[in-house]
PDB file of C-alpha atoms in Angstrom:
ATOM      1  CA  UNK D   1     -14.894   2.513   7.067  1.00 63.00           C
ATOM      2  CA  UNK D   2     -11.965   4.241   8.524  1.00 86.00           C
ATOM      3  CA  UNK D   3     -11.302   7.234   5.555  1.00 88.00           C
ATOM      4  CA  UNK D   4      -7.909   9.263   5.419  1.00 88.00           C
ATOM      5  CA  UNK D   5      -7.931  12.900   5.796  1.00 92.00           C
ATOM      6  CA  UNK D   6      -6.691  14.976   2.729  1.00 92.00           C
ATOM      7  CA  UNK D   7      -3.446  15.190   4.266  1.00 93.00           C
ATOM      8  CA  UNK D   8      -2.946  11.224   4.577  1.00 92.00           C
ATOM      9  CA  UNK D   9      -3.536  11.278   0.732  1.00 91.00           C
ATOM     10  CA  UNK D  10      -0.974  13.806  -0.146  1.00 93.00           C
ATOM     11  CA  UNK D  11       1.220  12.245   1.192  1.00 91.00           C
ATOM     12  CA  UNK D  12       0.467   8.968   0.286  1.00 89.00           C
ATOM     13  CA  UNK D  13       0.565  10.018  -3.466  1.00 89.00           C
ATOM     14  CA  UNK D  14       3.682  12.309  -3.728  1.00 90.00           C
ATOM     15  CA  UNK D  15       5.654   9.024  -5.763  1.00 85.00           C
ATOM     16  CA  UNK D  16       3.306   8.454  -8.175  1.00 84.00           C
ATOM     17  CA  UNK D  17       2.510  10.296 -11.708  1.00 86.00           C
ATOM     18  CA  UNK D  18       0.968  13.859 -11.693  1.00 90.00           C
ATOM     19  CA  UNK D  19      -1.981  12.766 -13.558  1.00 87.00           C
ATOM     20  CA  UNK D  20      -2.563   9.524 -11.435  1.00 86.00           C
ATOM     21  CA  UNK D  21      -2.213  12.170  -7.885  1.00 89.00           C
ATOM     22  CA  UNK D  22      -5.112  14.362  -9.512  1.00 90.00           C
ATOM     23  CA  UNK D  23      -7.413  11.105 -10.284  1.00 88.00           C
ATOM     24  CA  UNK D  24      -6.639   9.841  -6.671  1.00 88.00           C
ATOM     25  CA  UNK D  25      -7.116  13.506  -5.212  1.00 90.00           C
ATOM     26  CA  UNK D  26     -10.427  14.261  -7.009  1.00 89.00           C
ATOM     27  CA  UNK D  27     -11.663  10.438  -5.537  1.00 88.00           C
ATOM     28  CA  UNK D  28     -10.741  11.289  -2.272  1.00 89.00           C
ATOM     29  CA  UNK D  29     -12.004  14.731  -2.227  1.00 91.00           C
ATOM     30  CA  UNK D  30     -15.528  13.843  -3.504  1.00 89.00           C
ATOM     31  CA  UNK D  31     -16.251  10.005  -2.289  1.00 88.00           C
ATOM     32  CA  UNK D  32     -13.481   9.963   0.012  1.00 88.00           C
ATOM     33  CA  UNK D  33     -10.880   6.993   0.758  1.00 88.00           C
ATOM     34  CA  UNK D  34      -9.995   4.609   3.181  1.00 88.00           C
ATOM     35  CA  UNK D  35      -6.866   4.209   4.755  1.00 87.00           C
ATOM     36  CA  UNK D  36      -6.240   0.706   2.976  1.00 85.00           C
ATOM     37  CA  UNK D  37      -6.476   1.816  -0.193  1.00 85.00           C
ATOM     38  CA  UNK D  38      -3.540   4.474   1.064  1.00 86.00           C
ATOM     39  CA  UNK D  39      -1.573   1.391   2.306  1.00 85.00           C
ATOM     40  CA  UNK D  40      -1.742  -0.327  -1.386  1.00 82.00           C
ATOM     41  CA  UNK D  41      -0.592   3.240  -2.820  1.00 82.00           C
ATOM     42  CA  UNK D  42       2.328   3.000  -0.873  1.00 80.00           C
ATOM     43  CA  UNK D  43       2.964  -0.449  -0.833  1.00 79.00           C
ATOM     44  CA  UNK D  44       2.693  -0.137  -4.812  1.00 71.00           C
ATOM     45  CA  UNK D  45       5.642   2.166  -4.414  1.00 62.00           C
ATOM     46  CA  UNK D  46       7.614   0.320  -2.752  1.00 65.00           C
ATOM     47  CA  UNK D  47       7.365  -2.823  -4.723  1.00 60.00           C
ATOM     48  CA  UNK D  48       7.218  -1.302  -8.388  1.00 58.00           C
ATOM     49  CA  UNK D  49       3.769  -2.807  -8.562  1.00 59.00           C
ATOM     50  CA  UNK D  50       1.594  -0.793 -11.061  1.00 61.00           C
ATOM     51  CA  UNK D  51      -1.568  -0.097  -9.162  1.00 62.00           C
ATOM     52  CA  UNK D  52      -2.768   1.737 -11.838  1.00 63.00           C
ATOM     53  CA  UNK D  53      -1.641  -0.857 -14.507  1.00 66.00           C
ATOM     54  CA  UNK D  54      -4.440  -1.489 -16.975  1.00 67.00           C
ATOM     55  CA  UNK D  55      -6.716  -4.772 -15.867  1.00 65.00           C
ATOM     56  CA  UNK D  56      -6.689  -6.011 -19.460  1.00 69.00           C
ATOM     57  CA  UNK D  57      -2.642  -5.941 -19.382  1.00 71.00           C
ATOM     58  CA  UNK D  58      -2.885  -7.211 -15.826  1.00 68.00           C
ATOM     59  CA  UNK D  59      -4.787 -10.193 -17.032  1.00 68.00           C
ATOM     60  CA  UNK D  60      -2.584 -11.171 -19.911  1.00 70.00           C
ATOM     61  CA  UNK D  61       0.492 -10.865 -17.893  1.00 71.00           C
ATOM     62  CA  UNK D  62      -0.917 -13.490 -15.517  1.00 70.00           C
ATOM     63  CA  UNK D  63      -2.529 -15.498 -17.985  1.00 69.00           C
ATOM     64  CA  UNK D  64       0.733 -15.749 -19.674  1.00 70.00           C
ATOM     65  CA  UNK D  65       2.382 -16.458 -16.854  1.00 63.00           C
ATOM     66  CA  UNK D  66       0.172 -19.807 -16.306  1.00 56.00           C
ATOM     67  CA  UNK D  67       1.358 -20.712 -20.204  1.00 55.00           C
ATOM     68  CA  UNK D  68       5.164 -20.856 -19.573  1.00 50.00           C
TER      69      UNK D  68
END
């Protein structure tokens, strides 16, 4: 696995909500993370995606999707 150094993460984070940053910091500091998941962080910001977005809201969106 190819982790990100501490620094990578920072910076990878800065757009995203203060309380989302500390989640993605404490992960990072104490399992560690790869530099993929840093590419869908920033890729997420760029794109308005919600990476965060909760699955159950993810799942009706694109369930209701499939309905129209």
């Amino acid at each position: 696995m190819n982790r990100a150094q501490i620094d990578e993460v920072k910076e990878a984070i800065k757009n995203i909500p203060k309380k989302q940053q500390e989640n993605v910091l404490l992960i990072a500091k104490t399992h560690g993370v790869n530099r993929a998941f840093l590419e869908r962080i920033k890729n997420a910001n760029s794109s308005k995606e919600n990476l965060f977005e909760d699955p159950i809201e993810k799942y009706i969106k694109l369930f209701s999707k499939d309905l129209d």
